[in-house]
JSON list of C-alpha atoms and ligand atoms in Angstrom, two decimals:
[
{"chain": "I", "resi": 16, "resn": "MET", "atom": "CA", "xyz": [0.00, 0.00, -0.08]},
{"chain": "I", "resi": 17, "resn": "GLY", "atom": "CA", "xyz": [3.09, 2.22, -0.42]},
{"chain": "I", "resi": 18, "resn": "SER", "atom": "CA", "xyz": [1.55, 3.88, -3.37]},
{"chain": "I", "resi": 19, "resn": "VAL", "atom": "CA", "xyz": [-1.24, 5.61, -1.40]},
{"chain": "I", "resi": 20, "resn": "THR", "atom": "CA", "xyz": [-1.52, 8.50, 1.10]},
{"chain": "I", "resi": 21, "resn": "LEU", "atom": "CA", "xyz": [-4.65, 8.79, 3.40]},
{"chain": "I", "resi": 22, "resn": "ILE", "atom": "CA", "xyz": [-5.77, 12.33, 3.66]},
{"chain": "I", "resi": 23, "resn": "ILE", "atom": "CA", "xyz": [-7.83, 13.11, 6.77]},
{"chain": "I", "resi": 24, "resn": "PRO", "atom": "CA", "xyz": [-9.27, 16.63, 7.45]},
{"chain": "I", "resi": 25, "resn": "THR", "atom": "CA", "xyz": [-9.83, 17.21, 11.07]},
{"chain": "I", "resi": 26, "resn": "LEU", "atom": "CA", "xyz": [-11.37, 19.92, 13.37]},
{"chain": "I", "resi": 27, "resn": "ASN", "atom": "CA", "xyz": [-11.37, 18.80, 16.99]},
{"chain": "I", "resi": 28, "resn": "GLU", "atom": "CA", "xyz": [-11.38, 15.09, 16.41]},
{"chain": "I", "resi": 29, "resn": "GLY", "atom": "CA", "xyz": [-9.16, 14.13, 19.43]},
{"chain": "I", "resi": 30, "resn": "LYS", "atom": "CA", "xyz": [-11.72, 11.58, 20.60]},
{"chain": "I", "resi": 31, "resn": "ASN", "atom": "CA", "xyz": [-11.93, 9.84, 17.27]},
{"chain": "I", "resi": 32, "resn": "ILE", "atom": "CA", "xyz": [-8.69, 10.19, 15.30]},
{"chain": "I", "resi": 33, "resn": "GLY", "atom": "CA", "xyz": [-6.69, 7.78, 17.58]},
{"chain": "I", "resi": 34, "resn": "LYS", "atom": "CA", "xyz": [-9.34, 5.03, 17.12]},
{"chain": "I", "resi": 35, "resn": "LEU", "atom": "CA", "xyz": [-9.33, 5.53, 13.42]},
{"chain": "I", "resi": 36, "resn": "LEU", "atom": "CA", "xyz": [-5.48, 5.50, 13.14]},
{"chain": "I", "resi": 37, "resn": "ASP", "atom": "CA", "xyz": [-5.39, 2.23, 15.11]},
{"chain": "I", "resi": 38, "resn": "LEU", "atom": "CA", "xyz": [-7.41, 0.64, 12.18]},
{"chain": "I", "resi": 39, "resn": "VAL", "atom": "CA", "xyz": [-5.26, 1.99, 9.37]},
{"chain": "I", "resi": 40, "resn": "LYS", "atom": "CA", "xyz": [-2.76, -0.50, 8.01]},
{"chain": "I", "resi": 41, "resn": "ASP", "atom": "CA", "xyz": [0.36, 0.00, 5.80]},
{"chain": "I", "resi": 42, "resn": "MET", "atom": "CA", "xyz": [-0.48, 3.54, 4.64]},
{"chain": "I", "resi": 43, "resn": "GLN", "atom": "CA", "xyz": [0.99, 6.92, 5.05]},
{"chain": "I", "resi": 44, "resn": "VAL", "atom": "CA", "xyz": [-1.33, 9.46, 6.48]},
{"chain": "I", "resi": 45, "resn": "ILE", "atom": "CA", "xyz": [-1.57, 13.19, 6.48]},
{"chain": "I", "resi": 46, "resn": "VAL", "atom": "CA", "xyz": [-3.96, 14.63, 9.06]},
{"chain": "I", "resi": 47, "resn": "CYS", "atom": "CA", "xyz": [-4.96, 18.08, 7.70]},
{"chain": "I", "resi": 48, "resn": "ASP", "atom": "CA", "xyz": [-5.93, 20.02, 10.88]},
{"chain": "I", "resi": 49, "resn": "ASP", "atom": "CA", "xyz": [-7.52, 23.55, 10.74]},
{"chain": "I", "resi": 50, "resn": "GLY", "atom": "CA", "xyz": [-6.48, 24.65, 14.25]},
{"chain": "I", "resi": 51, "resn": "SER", "atom": "CA", "xyz": [-8.16, 22.17, 16.58]},
{"chain": "I", "resi": 52, "resn": "THR", "atom": "CA", "xyz": [-8.25, 23.35, 20.14]},
{"chain": "I", "resi": 53, "resn": "ASP", "atom": "CA", "xyz": [-8.57, 19.87, 21.69]},
{"chain": "I", "resi": 54, "resn": "ASN", "atom": "CA", "xyz": [-5.86, 17.15, 21.79]},
{"chain": "I", "resi": 55, "resn": "THR", "atom": "CA", "xyz": [-5.99, 16.23, 18.05]},
{"chain": "I", "resi": 56, "resn": "LYS", "atom": "CA", "xyz": [-2.39, 17.08, 17.53]},
{"chain": "I", "resi": 57, "resn": "GLU", "atom": "CA", "xyz": [-1.10, 15.19, 20.63]},
{"chain": "I", "resi": 58, "resn": "VAL", "atom": "CA", "xyz": [-3.00, 12.01, 19.62]},
{"chain": "I", "resi": 59, "resn": "VAL", "atom": "CA", "xyz": [-1.73, 12.07, 16.04]},
{"chain": "I", "resi": 60, "resn": "ALA", "atom": "CA", "xyz": [1.94, 12.58, 17.33]},
{"chain": "I", "resi": 61, "resn": "ARG", "atom": "CA", "xyz": [1.76, 9.02, 18.75]},
{"chain": "I", "resi": 62, "resn": "TYR", "atom": "CA", "xyz": [1.63, 7.49, 15.24]},
{"chain": "I", "resi": 63, "resn": "SER", "atom": "CA", "xyz": [4.98, 7.35, 13.32]},
{"chain": "I", "resi": 64, "resn": "PHE", "atom": "CA", "xyz": [3.32, 6.82, 9.89]},
{"chain": "I", "resi": 65, "resn": "CYS", "atom": "CA", "xyz": [1.20, 10.02, 10.33]},
{"chain": "I", "resi": 66, "resn": "THR", "atom": "CA", "xyz": [2.07, 13.54, 9.46]},
{"chain": "I", "resi": 67, "resn": "PHE", "atom": "CA", "xyz": [0.29, 16.44, 11.09]},
{"chain": "I", "resi": 68, "resn": "LEU", "atom": "CA", "xyz": [-0.43, 19.31, 8.76]},
{"chain": "I", "resi": 69, "resn": "ASP", "atom": "CA", "xyz": [-0.95, 22.29, 11.23]},
{"chain": "I", "resi": 70, "resn": "ARG", "atom": "CA", "xyz": [-3.17, 24.73, 9.27]},
{"chain": "I", "resi": 71, "resn": "LYS", "atom": "CA", "xyz": [-3.97, 26.94, 12.32]},
{"chain": "I", "resi": 72, "resn": "ASP", "atom": "CA", "xyz": [-2.43, 29.96, 10.51]},
{"chain": "I", "resi": 73, "resn": "ALA", "atom": "CA", "xyz": [-3.78, 29.18, 7.05]},
{"chain": "I", "resi": 74, "resn": "LYS", "atom": "CA", "xyz": [-5.34, 32.01, 5.12]},
{"chain": "I", "resi": 75, "resn": "VAL", "atom": "CA", "xyz": [-8.41, 30.14, 4.30]},
{"chain": "I", "resi": 76, "resn": "HIS", "atom": "CA", "xyz": [-9.84, 27.65, 6.73]},
{"chain": "I", "resi": 77, "resn": "GLY", "atom": "CA", "xyz": [-12.22, 24.85, 5.53]},
{"chain": "I", "resi": 78, "resn": "LEU", "atom": "CA", "xyz": [-12.47, 21.14, 4.85]},
{"chain": "I", "resi": 79, "resn": "THR", "atom": "CA", "xyz": [-11.80, 21.62, 1.12]},
{"chain": "I", "resi": 80, "resn": "ALA", "atom": "CA", "xyz": [-8.86, 23.96, 1.57]},
{"chain": "I", "resi": 81, "resn": "SER", "atom": "CA", "xyz": [-7.40, 21.36, 4.06]},
{"chain": "I", "resi": 82, "resn": "VAL", "atom": "CA", "xyz": [-7.76, 18.41, 1.62]},
{"chain": "I", "resi": 83, "resn": "VAL", "atom": "CA", "xyz": [-6.37, 20.51, -1.32]},
{"chain": "I", "resi": 84, "resn": "GLU", "atom": "CA", "xyz": [-3.26, 21.29, 0.72]},
{"chain": "I", "resi": 85, "resn": "GLY", "atom": "CA", "xyz": [-2.82, 17.73, 2.01]},
{"chain": "I", "resi": 86, "resn": "ILE", "atom": "CA", "xyz": [-3.02, 16.18, -1.52]},
{"chain": "I", "resi": 87, "resn": "THR", "atom": "CA", "xyz": [-0.51, 18.80, -2.72]},
{"chain": "I", "resi": 88, "resn": "LYS", "atom": "CA", "xyz": [1.87, 17.90, 0.05]},
{"chain": "I", "resi": 89, "resn": "ALA", "atom": "CA", "xyz": [1.41, 14.10, -0.55]},
{"chain": "I", "resi": 90, "resn": "THR", "atom": "CA", "xyz": [4.19, 12.40, -2.64]},
{"chain": "I", "resi": 91, "resn": "THR", "atom": "CA", "xyz": [2.54, 8.98, -3.58]},
{"chain": "I", "resi": 92, "resn": "PRO", "atom": "CA", "xyz": [0.80, 8.38, -6.92]},
{"chain": "I", "resi": 93, "resn": "TYR", "atom": "CA", "xyz": [-2.59, 8.10, -5.37]},
{"chain": "I", "resi": 94, "resn": "VAL", "atom": "CA", "xyz": [-4.56, 9.54, -2.37]},
{"chain": "I", "resi": 95, "resn": "ILE", "atom": "CA", "xyz": [-7.68, 8.48, -0.53]},
{"chain": "I", "resi": 96, "resn": "VAL", "atom": "CA", "xyz": [-9.74, 11.24, 1.46]},
{"chain": "I", "resi": 97, "resn": "MET", "atom": "CA", "xyz": [-11.71, 10.19, 4.38]},
{"chain": "I", "resi": 98, "resn": "ASP", "atom": "CA", "xyz": [-13.43, 11.85, 7.40]},
{"chain": "I", "resi": 99, "resn": "GLY", "atom": "CA", "xyz": [-11.72, 11.65, 10.90]},
{"chain": "I", "resi": 100, "resn": "ASP", "atom": "CA", "xyz": [-14.93, 10.76, 12.83]},
{"chain": "I", "resi": 101, "resn": "LEU", "atom": "CA", "xyz": [-15.18, 7.06, 11.79]},
{"chain": "I", "resi": 102, "resn": "GLN", "atom": "CA", "xyz": [-18.25, 7.57, 9.55]},
{"chain": "I", "resi": 103, "resn": "HIS", "atom": "CA", "xyz": [-16.09, 6.18, 6.84]},
{"chain": "I", "resi": 104, "resn": "PRO", "atom": "CA", "xyz": [-15.04, 2.63, 7.59]},
{"chain": "I", "resi": 105, "resn": "PRO", "atom": "CA", "xyz": [-11.33, 1.93, 7.36]},
{"chain": "I", "resi": 106, "resn": "GLU", "atom": "CA", "xyz": [-12.12, -1.69, 6.31]},
{"chain": "I", "resi": 107, "resn": "SER", "atom": "CA", "xyz": [-12.97, -0.34, 2.94]},
{"chain": "I", "resi": 108, "resn": "LEU", "atom": "CA", "xyz": [-9.49, 1.08, 2.29]},
{"chain": "I", "resi": 109, "resn": "PRO", "atom": "CA", "xyz": [-8.03, -2.02, 0.53]},
{"chain": "I", "resi": 110, "resn": "SER", "atom": "CA", "xyz": [-10.95, -1.97, -1.93]},
{"chain": "I", "resi": 111, "resn": "PHE", "atom": "CA", "xyz": [-10.17, 1.67, -2.74]},
{"chain": "I", "resi": 112, "resn": "VAL", "atom": "CA", "xyz": [-6.43, 0.86, -3.39]},
{"chain": "I", "resi": 113, "resn": "GLU", "atom": "CA", "xyz": [-7.23, -2.03, -5.62]},
{"chain": "I", "resi": 114, "resn": "LYS", "atom": "CA", "xyz": [-9.82, -0.11, -7.65]},
{"chain": "I", "resi": 115, "resn": "LEU", "atom": "CA", "xyz": [-7.25, 2.96, -7.94]},
{"chain": "I", "resi": 116, "resn": "LYS", "atom": "CA", "xyz": [-5.17, 0.67, -10.08]},
{"chain": "I", "resi": 117, "resn": "THR", "atom": "CA", "xyz": [-7.66, 0.86, -12.98]},
{"chain": "I", "resi": 118, "resn": "ALA", "atom": "CA", "xyz": [-9.70, 3.99, -12.34]},
{"chain": "I", "resi": 119, "resn": "ASP", "atom": "CA", "xyz": [-8.92, 7.67, -12.11]},
{"chain": "I", "resi": 120, "resn": "VAL", "atom": "CA", "xyz": [-11.40, 8.40, -9.33]},
{"chain": "I", "resi": 121, "resn": "VAL", "atom": "CA", "xyz": [-12.82, 5.90, -6.88]},
{"chain": "I", "resi": 122, "resn": "VAL", "atom": "CA", "xyz": [-15.99, 7.18, -5.07]},
{"chain": "I", "resi": 123, "resn": "GLY", "atom": "CA", "xyz": [-17.28, 5.70, -1.76]},
{"chain": "I", "resi": 124, "resn": "VAL", "atom": "CA", "xyz": [-20.96, 5.15, -2.18]},
{"chain": "I", "resi": 125, "resn": "ARG", "atom": "CA", "xyz": [-23.29, 5.06, 0.86]},
{"chain": "I", "resi": 126, "resn": "GLU", "atom": "CA", "xyz": [-24.94, 1.70, 0.33]},
{"chain": "I", "resi": 127, "resn": "MET", "atom": "CA", "xyz": [-26.52, 1.60, 3.87]},
{"chain": "I", "resi": 128, "resn": "VAL", "atom": "CA", "xyz": [-26.75, 4.62, 5.99]},
{"chain": "I", "resi": 129, "resn": "ALA", "atom": "CA", "xyz": [-26.47, 3.98, 9.68]},
{"chain": "I", "resi": 130, "resn": "SER", "atom": "CA", "xyz": [-26.01, 7.60, 10.60]},
{"chain": "I", "resi": 131, "resn": "ASN", "atom": "CA", "xyz": [-28.04, 9.53, 13.05]},
{"chain": "I", "resi": 132, "resn": "TRP", "atom": "CA", "xyz": [-28.76, 12.41, 10.84]},
{"chain": "I", "resi": 133, "resn": "PRO", "atom": "CA", "xyz": [-32.15, 14.25, 11.44]},
{"chain": "I", "resi": 134, "resn": "TRP", "atom": "CA", "xyz": [-34.81, 14.14, 8.73]},
{"chain": "I", "resi": 135, "resn": "TYR", "atom": "CA", "xyz": [-34.06, 17.80, 7.56]},
{"chain": "I", "resi": 136, "resn": "ARG", "atom": "CA", "xyz": [-30.38, 16.86, 7.06]},
{"chain": "I", "resi": 137, "resn": "LYS", "atom": "CA", "xyz": [-31.24, 13.83, 4.94]},
{"chain": "I", "resi": 138, "resn": "LEU", "atom": "CA", "xyz": [-33.68, 15.93, 2.88]},
{"chain": "I", "resi": 139, "resn": "ILE", "atom": "CA", "xyz": [-31.18, 18.70, 2.25]},
{"chain": "I", "resi": 140, "resn": "SER", "atom": "CA", "xyz": [-28.43, 16.04, 1.34]},
{"chain": "I", "resi": 141, "resn": "TRP", "atom": "CA", "xyz": [-30.90, 14.38, -1.11]},
{"chain": "I", "resi": 142, "resn": "GLY", "atom": "CA", "xyz": [-31.73, 17.54, -2.72]},
{"chain": "I", "resi": 143, "resn": "ALA", "atom": "CA", "xyz": [-28.09, 18.72, -2.97]},
{"chain": "I", "resi": 144, "resn": "THR", "atom": "CA", "xyz": [-26.97, 15.43, -4.39]},
{"chain": "I", "resi": 145, "resn": "THR", "atom": "CA", "xyz": [-29.68, 15.62, -7.02]},
{"chain": "I", "resi": 146, "resn": "LEU", "atom": "CA", "xyz": [-28.47, 19.08, -8.01]},
{"chain": "I", "resi": 147, "resn": "ALA", "atom": "CA", "xyz": [-24.88, 18.01, -8.11]},
{"chain": "I", "resi": 148, "resn": "LYS", "atom": "CA", "xyz": [-25.58, 14.81, -10.19]},
{"chain": "I", "resi": 149, "resn": "THR", "atom": "CA", "xyz": [-27.60, 16.89, -12.65]},
{"chain": "I", "resi": 150, "resn": "MET", "atom": "CA", "xyz": [-24.82, 19.48, -13.08]},
{"chain": "I", "resi": 151, "resn": "LEU", "atom": "CA", "xyz": [-22.32, 16.79, -13.63]},
{"chain": "I", "resi": 152, "resn": "ARG", "atom": "CA", "xyz": [-24.47, 14.84, -16.13]},
{"chain": "I", "resi": 153, "resn": "VAL", "atom": "CA", "xyz": [-24.86, 18.08, -18.21]},
{"chain": "I", "resi": 154, "resn": "ARG", "atom": "CA", "xyz": [-21.02, 18.22, -18.19]},
{"chain": "I", "resi": 155, "resn": "GLY", "atom": "CA", "xyz": [-20.83, 14.40, -19.30]},
{"chain": "I", "resi": 156, "resn": "THR", "atom": "CA", "xyz": [-19.96, 12.57, -16.12]},
{"chain": "I", "resi": 157, "resn": "SER", "atom": "CA", "xyz": [-22.46, 10.33, -14.43]},
{"chain": "I", "resi": 158, "resn": "VAL", "atom": "CA", "xyz": [-21.64, 9.62, -10.75]},
{"chain": "I", "resi": 159, "resn": "GLN", "atom": "CA", "xyz": [-23.80, 8.00, -8.15]},
{"chain": "I", "resi": 160, "resn": "ASP", "atom": "CA", "xyz": [-22.63, 10.12, -5.12]},
{"chain": "I", "resi": 161, "resn": "PRO", "atom": "CA", "xyz": [-20.65, 13.25, -6.11]},
{"chain": "I", "resi": 162, "resn": "MET", "atom": "CA", "xyz": [-21.18, 14.55, -2.61]},
{"chain": "I", "resi": 163, "resn": "SER", "atom": "CA", "xyz": [-19.04, 11.88, -1.02]},
{"chain": "I", "resi": 164, "resn": "GLY", "atom": "CA", "xyz": [-16.33, 12.82, 1.32]},
{"chain": "I", "resi": 165, "resn": "PHE", "atom": "CA", "xyz": [-14.77, 9.26, 0.94]},
{"chain": "I", "resi": 166, "resn": "PHE", "atom": "CA", "xyz": [-12.93, 9.10, -2.43]},
{"chain": "I", "resi": 167, "resn": "GLY", "atom": "CA", "xyz": [-9.57, 8.20, -3.97]},
{"chain": "I", "resi": 168, "resn": "VAL", "atom": "CA", "xyz": [-7.82, 9.84, -6.87]},
{"chain": "I", "resi": 169, "resn": "SER", "atom": "CA", "xyz": [-4.62, 9.80, -8.78]},
{"chain": "I", "resi": 170, "resn": "ARG", "atom": "CA", "xyz": [-2.62, 12.73, -7.70]},
{"chain": "I", "resi": 171, "resn": "LYS", "atom": "CA", "xyz": [-1.66, 13.41, -11.24]},
{"chain": "I", "resi": 172, "resn": "LEU", "atom": "CA", "xyz": [-5.27, 13.91, -12.19]},
{"chain": "I", "resi": 173, "resn": "PHE", "atom": "CA", "xyz": [-5.91, 16.10, -9.15]},
{"chain": "I", "resi": 174, "resn": "LEU", "atom": "CA", "xyz": [-2.84, 18.37, -9.77]},
{"chain": "I", "resi": 175, "resn": "SER", "atom": "CA", "xyz": [-4.12, 18.86, -13.40]},
{"chain": "I", "resi": 176, "resn": "THR", "atom": "CA", "xyz": [-7.15, 20.56, -12.22]},
{"chain": "I", "resi": 177, "resn": "ASN", "atom": "CA", "xyz": [-7.60, 24.23, -11.65]},
{"chain": "I", "resi": 178, "resn": "GLN", "atom": "CA", "xyz": [-7.05, 25.00, -7.90]},
{"chain": "I", "resi": 179, "resn": "ASN", "atom": "CA", "xyz": [-9.20, 28.18, -8.14]},
{"chain": "I", "resi": 180, "resn": "LYS", "atom": "CA", "xyz": [-12.23, 26.11, -8.89]},
{"chain": "I", "resi": 181, "resn": "TYR", "atom": "CA", "xyz": [-12.22, 24.50, -5.36]},
{"chain": "I", "resi": 182, "resn": "VAL", "atom": "CA", "xyz": [-14.29, 26.38, -2.85]},
{"chain": "I", "resi": 183, "resn": "GLY", "atom": "CA", "xyz": [-11.90, 26.27, 0.12]},
{"chain": "I", "resi": 184, "resn": "GLN", "atom": "CA", "xyz": [-14.41, 26.91, 2.95]},
{"chain": "I", "resi": 185, "resn": "GLY", "atom": "CA", "xyz": [-16.76, 24.26, 1.53]},
{"chain": "I", "resi": 186, "resn": "TYR", "atom": "CA", "xyz": [-17.13, 20.48, 2.16]},
{"chain": "I", "resi": 187, "resn": "LYS", "atom": "CA", "xyz": [-17.52, 19.23, -1.42]},
{"chain": "I", "resi": 188, "resn": "VAL", "atom": "CA", "xyz": [-13.97, 18.56, -2.70]},
{"chain": "I", "resi": 189, "resn": "LEU", "atom": "CA", "xyz": [-15.03, 15.63, -4.98]},
{"chain": "I", "resi": 190, "resn": "LEU", "atom": "CA", "xyz": [-17.62, 17.78, -6.63]},
{"chain": "I", "resi": 191, "resn": "ASP", "atom": "CA", "xyz": [-15.14, 20.41, -7.37]},
{"chain": "I", "resi": 192, "resn": "LEU", "atom": "CA", "xyz": [-12.87, 17.87, -8.81]},
{"chain": "I", "resi": 193, "resn": "LEU", "atom": "CA", "xyz": [-15.45, 16.15, -10.96]},
{"chain": "I", "resi": 194, "resn": "LYS", "atom": "CA", "xyz": [-16.85, 19.22, -12.45]},
{"chain": "I", "resi": 195, "resn": "GLN", "atom": "CA", "xyz": [-13.51, 19.78, -14.00]},
{"chain": "I", "resi": 196, "resn": "VAL", "atom": "CA", "xyz": [-12.54, 16.46, -15.53]},
{"chain": "I", "resi": 197, "resn": "ARG", "atom": "CA", "xyz": [-13.96, 13.68, -17.67]},
{"chain": "I", "resi": 198, "resn": "ALA", "atom": "CA", "xyz": [-12.65, 10.81, -15.62]},
{"chain": "I", "resi": 199, "resn": "HIS", "atom": "CA", "xyz": [-13.02, 7.06, -15.34]},
{"chain": "I", "resi": 200, "resn": "VAL", "atom": "CA", "xyz": [-15.00, 6.85, -12.12]},
{"chain": "I", "resi": 201, "resn": "THR", "atom": "CA", "xyz": [-15.63, 3.59, -10.25]},
{"chain": "I", "resi": 202, "resn": "THR", "atom": "CA", "xyz": [-17.24, 3.17, -6.86]},
{"chain": "I", "resi": 203, "resn": "VAL", "atom": "CA", "xyz": [-16.84, 1.24, -3.51]},
{"chain": "I", "resi": 204, "resn": "PRO", "atom": "CA", "xyz": [-20.06, 0.68, -1.74]},
{"chain": "I", "resi": 205, "resn": "TYR", "atom": "CA", "xyz": [-19.87, 1.16, 2.16]},
{"chain": "I", "resi": 206, "resn": "THR", "atom": "CA", "xyz": [-22.12, 1.76, 5.17]},
{"chain": "I", "resi": 207, "resn": "PHE", "atom": "CA", "xyz": [-22.10, 5.17, 6.29]},
{"chain": "I", "resi": 208, "resn": "GLY", "atom": "CA", "xyz": [-21.87, 5.13, 10.13]},
{"chain": "I", "resi": 209, "resn": "ALA", "atom": "CA", "xyz": [-22.79, 7.51, 12.83]},
{"chain": "I", "resi": 210, "resn": "ARG", "atom": "CA", "xyz": [-20.31, 9.96, 13.99]},
{"chain": "I", "resi": 211, "resn": "ALA", "atom": "CA", "xyz": [-18.28, 8.10, 16.79]},
{"chain": "I", "resi": 212, "resn": "GLU", "atom": "CA", "xyz": [-17.98, 11.12, 19.22]},
{"chain": "I", "resi": 213, "resn": "GLY", "atom": "CA", "xyz": [-18.55, 14.86, 19.15]},
{"chain": "I", "resi": 214, "resn": "MET", "atom": "CA", "xyz": [-20.65, 16.91, 16.83]},
{"chain": "I", "resi": 215, "resn": "SER", "atom": "CA", "xyz": [-20.86, 17.58, 13.01]},
{"chain": "I", "resi": 216, "resn": "LYS", "atom": "CA", "xyz": [-19.11, 20.87, 12.05]},
{"chain": "I", "resi": 217, "resn": "LEU", "atom": "CA", "xyz": [-21.52, 21.36, 9.14]},
{"chain": "I", "resi": 218, "resn": "ARG", "atom": "CA", "xyz": [-23.23, 24.74, 9.34]},
{"chain": "I", "resi": 219, "resn": "LEU", "atom": "CA", "xyz": [-25.78, 26.50, 7.02]},
{"chain": "I", "resi": 220, "resn": "ALA", "atom": "CA", "xyz": [-22.93, 28.47, 5.40]},
{"chain": "I", "resi": 221, "resn": "HIS", "atom": "CA", "xyz": [-21.61, 25.07, 4.06]},
{"chain": "I", "resi": 222, "resn": "TRP", "atom": "CA", "xyz": [-24.76, 24.75, 1.98]},
{"chain": "I", "resi": 223, "resn": "LEU", "atom": "CA", "xyz": [-24.14, 28.23, 0.46]},
{"chain": "I", "resi": 224, "resn": "TRP", "atom": "CA", "xyz": [-20.54, 27.14, -0.24]},
{"chain": "I", "resi": 225, "resn": "PHE", "atom": "CA", "xyz": [-22.03, 24.17, -1.98]},
{"chain": "I", "resi": 226, "resn": "LEU", "atom": "CA", "xyz": [-24.11, 26.41, -4.31]},
{"chain": "I", "resi": 227, "resn": "LYS", "atom": "CA", "xyz": [-21.06, 28.34, -5.08]},
{"chain": "I", "resi": 228, "resn": "SER", "atom": "CA", "xyz": [-19.31, 24.95, -6.05]},
{"chain": "I", "resi": 229, "resn": "LEU", "atom": "CA", "xyz": [-22.04, 24.34, -8.55]},
{"chain": "I", "resi": 230, "resn": "ILE", "atom": "CA", "xyz": [-21.57, 27.69, -10.33]},
{"chain": "I", "resi": 231, "resn": "ARG", "atom": "CA", "xyz": [-17.82, 28.33, -9.86]},
{"chain": "Z", "resi": 30, "resn": "GDP", "atom": "N1", "xyz": [-9.46, 20.66, 8.41]},
{"chain": "Z", "resi": 30, "resn": "GDP", "atom": "C1", "xyz": [-10.76, 20.83, 8.66]},
{"chain": "Z", "resi": 30, "resn": "GDP", "atom": "N2", "xyz": [-11.60, 19.67, 8.71]},
{"chain": "Z", "resi": 30, "resn": "GDP", "atom": "C2", "xyz": [-12.82, 19.94, 9.01]},
{"chain": "Z", "resi": 30, "resn": "GDP", "atom": "C3", "xyz": [-13.58, 21.06, 8.94]},
{"chain": "Z", "resi": 30, "resn": "GDP", "atom": "N3", "xyz": [-14.83, 20.91, 9.12]},
{"chain": "Z", "resi": 30, "resn": "GDP", "atom": "C4", "xyz": [-15.02, 19.57, 9.32]},
{"chain": "Z", "resi": 30, "resn": "GDP", "atom": "N4", "xyz": [-13.81, 19.02, 9.26]},
{"chain": "Z", "resi": 30, "resn": "GDP", "atom": "C5", "xyz": [-13.45, 17.60, 9.33]},
{"chain": "Z", "resi": 30, "resn": "GDP", "atom": "O1", "xyz": [-14.13, 16.86, 8.13]},
{"chain": "Z", "resi": 30, "resn": "GDP", "atom": "C6", "xyz": [-14.72, 15.63, 8.56]},
{"chain": "Z", "resi": 30, "resn": "GDP", "atom": "C7", "xyz": [-16.20, 15.81, 8.21]},
{"chain": "Z", "resi": 30, "resn": "GDP", "atom": "O2", "xyz": [-16.77, 16.77, 9.08]},
{"chain": "Z", "resi": 30, "resn": "GDP", "atom": "P1", "xyz": [-18.16, 16.51, 9.80]},
{"chain": "Z", "resi": 30, "resn": "GDP", "atom": "O3", "xyz": [-18.39, 17.73, 10.72]},
{"chain": "Z", "resi": 30, "resn": "GDP", "atom": "O4", "xyz": [-18.12, 15.22, 10.48]},
{"chain": "Z", "resi": 30, "resn": "GDP", "atom": "O5", "xyz": [-19.16, 16.50, 8.64]},
{"chain": "Z", "resi": 30, "resn": "GDP", "atom": "P2", "xyz": [-20.50, 15.69, 8.31]},
{"chain": "Z", "resi": 30, "resn": "GDP", "atom": "O6", "xyz": [-20.00, 14.23, 8.44]},
{"chain": "Z", "resi": 30, "resn": "GDP", "atom": "O7", "xyz": [-20.83, 15.97, 6.98]},
{"chain": "Z", "resi": 30, "resn": "GDP", "atom": "O8", "xyz": [-21.52, 16.09, 9.37]},
{"chain": "Z", "resi": 30, "resn": "GDP", "atom": "C8", "xyz": [-14.33, 15.48, 9.99]},
{"chain": "Z", "resi": 30, "resn": "GDP", "atom": "O9", "xyz": [-13.21, 14.76, 10.12]},
{"chain": "Z", "resi": 30, "resn": "GDP", "atom": "C9", "xyz": [-14.13, 16.86, 10.49]},
{"chain": "Z", "resi": 30, "resn": "GDP", "atom": "O10", "xyz": [-13.27, 16.95, 11.70]},
{"chain": "Z", "resi": 30, "resn": "GDP", "atom": "C10", "xyz": [-12.69, 22.32, 8.69]},
{"chain": "Z", "resi": 30, "resn": "GDP", "atom": "O11", "xyz": [-13.13, 23.31, 8.62]},
{"chain": "Z", "resi": 30, "resn": "GDP", "atom": "N5", "xyz": [-11.36, 22.00, 8.46]},
{"chain": "Z", "resi": 31, "resn": "MG", "atom": "MG1", "xyz": [-19.14, 13.32, 10.10]}
]
């Protein structure tokens, strides 16, 4: 698995990140942290295979900006992006690695949803996914879940995209990538779990940044 770097954006995931890193095997990891005020940094320091990208003084804070910087700093041919709250199962990582050998982009698709999202979050997510899929279809790309935060990509393809098209404060890195390329996309089905500890950092503003992703 030496060809892949795992990119994990974090904001106060001290209670989750250790449990996640305990389950990661044979992979370099970059934790892209946006100035956590808990013990995320201290926990990550215990793992020798893991680099802590400290973005506390970054100009733009956000999940997308963090992931973009992490991928840029990686040195392997492939990267896999996953959340740090255990909603994305580490057991799926070998399937991503295998599929990256033959696809440009591998998208984790929520086959079963075991999350504890309230009904309005499910409704907004469904509406946003429908909008994003329609926008991509118009551009010639058909993807089951372009809103997924769990995906793998070849670094070469990622670096060929226009960095100005990524909405740094937003959450939708994959959408910002797919709107720019005609890629060979394949999928890995997985069960979307409940956040292990703590609260979602998603706010209303993130949906506005999502709309910006659609038009930028
Ligand atoms: N670096 C960085 N990570 C973030 C930010 N917001 C959320 N995250 C991380 O991104 C992942 C997904 O965020 P989360 O709040 O769980 O979103 P949700 O699963 O869509 O509710 C988690 O690992 C968070 O810690 C941010 O502004 N910067
Ligand atoms: Mg989450």
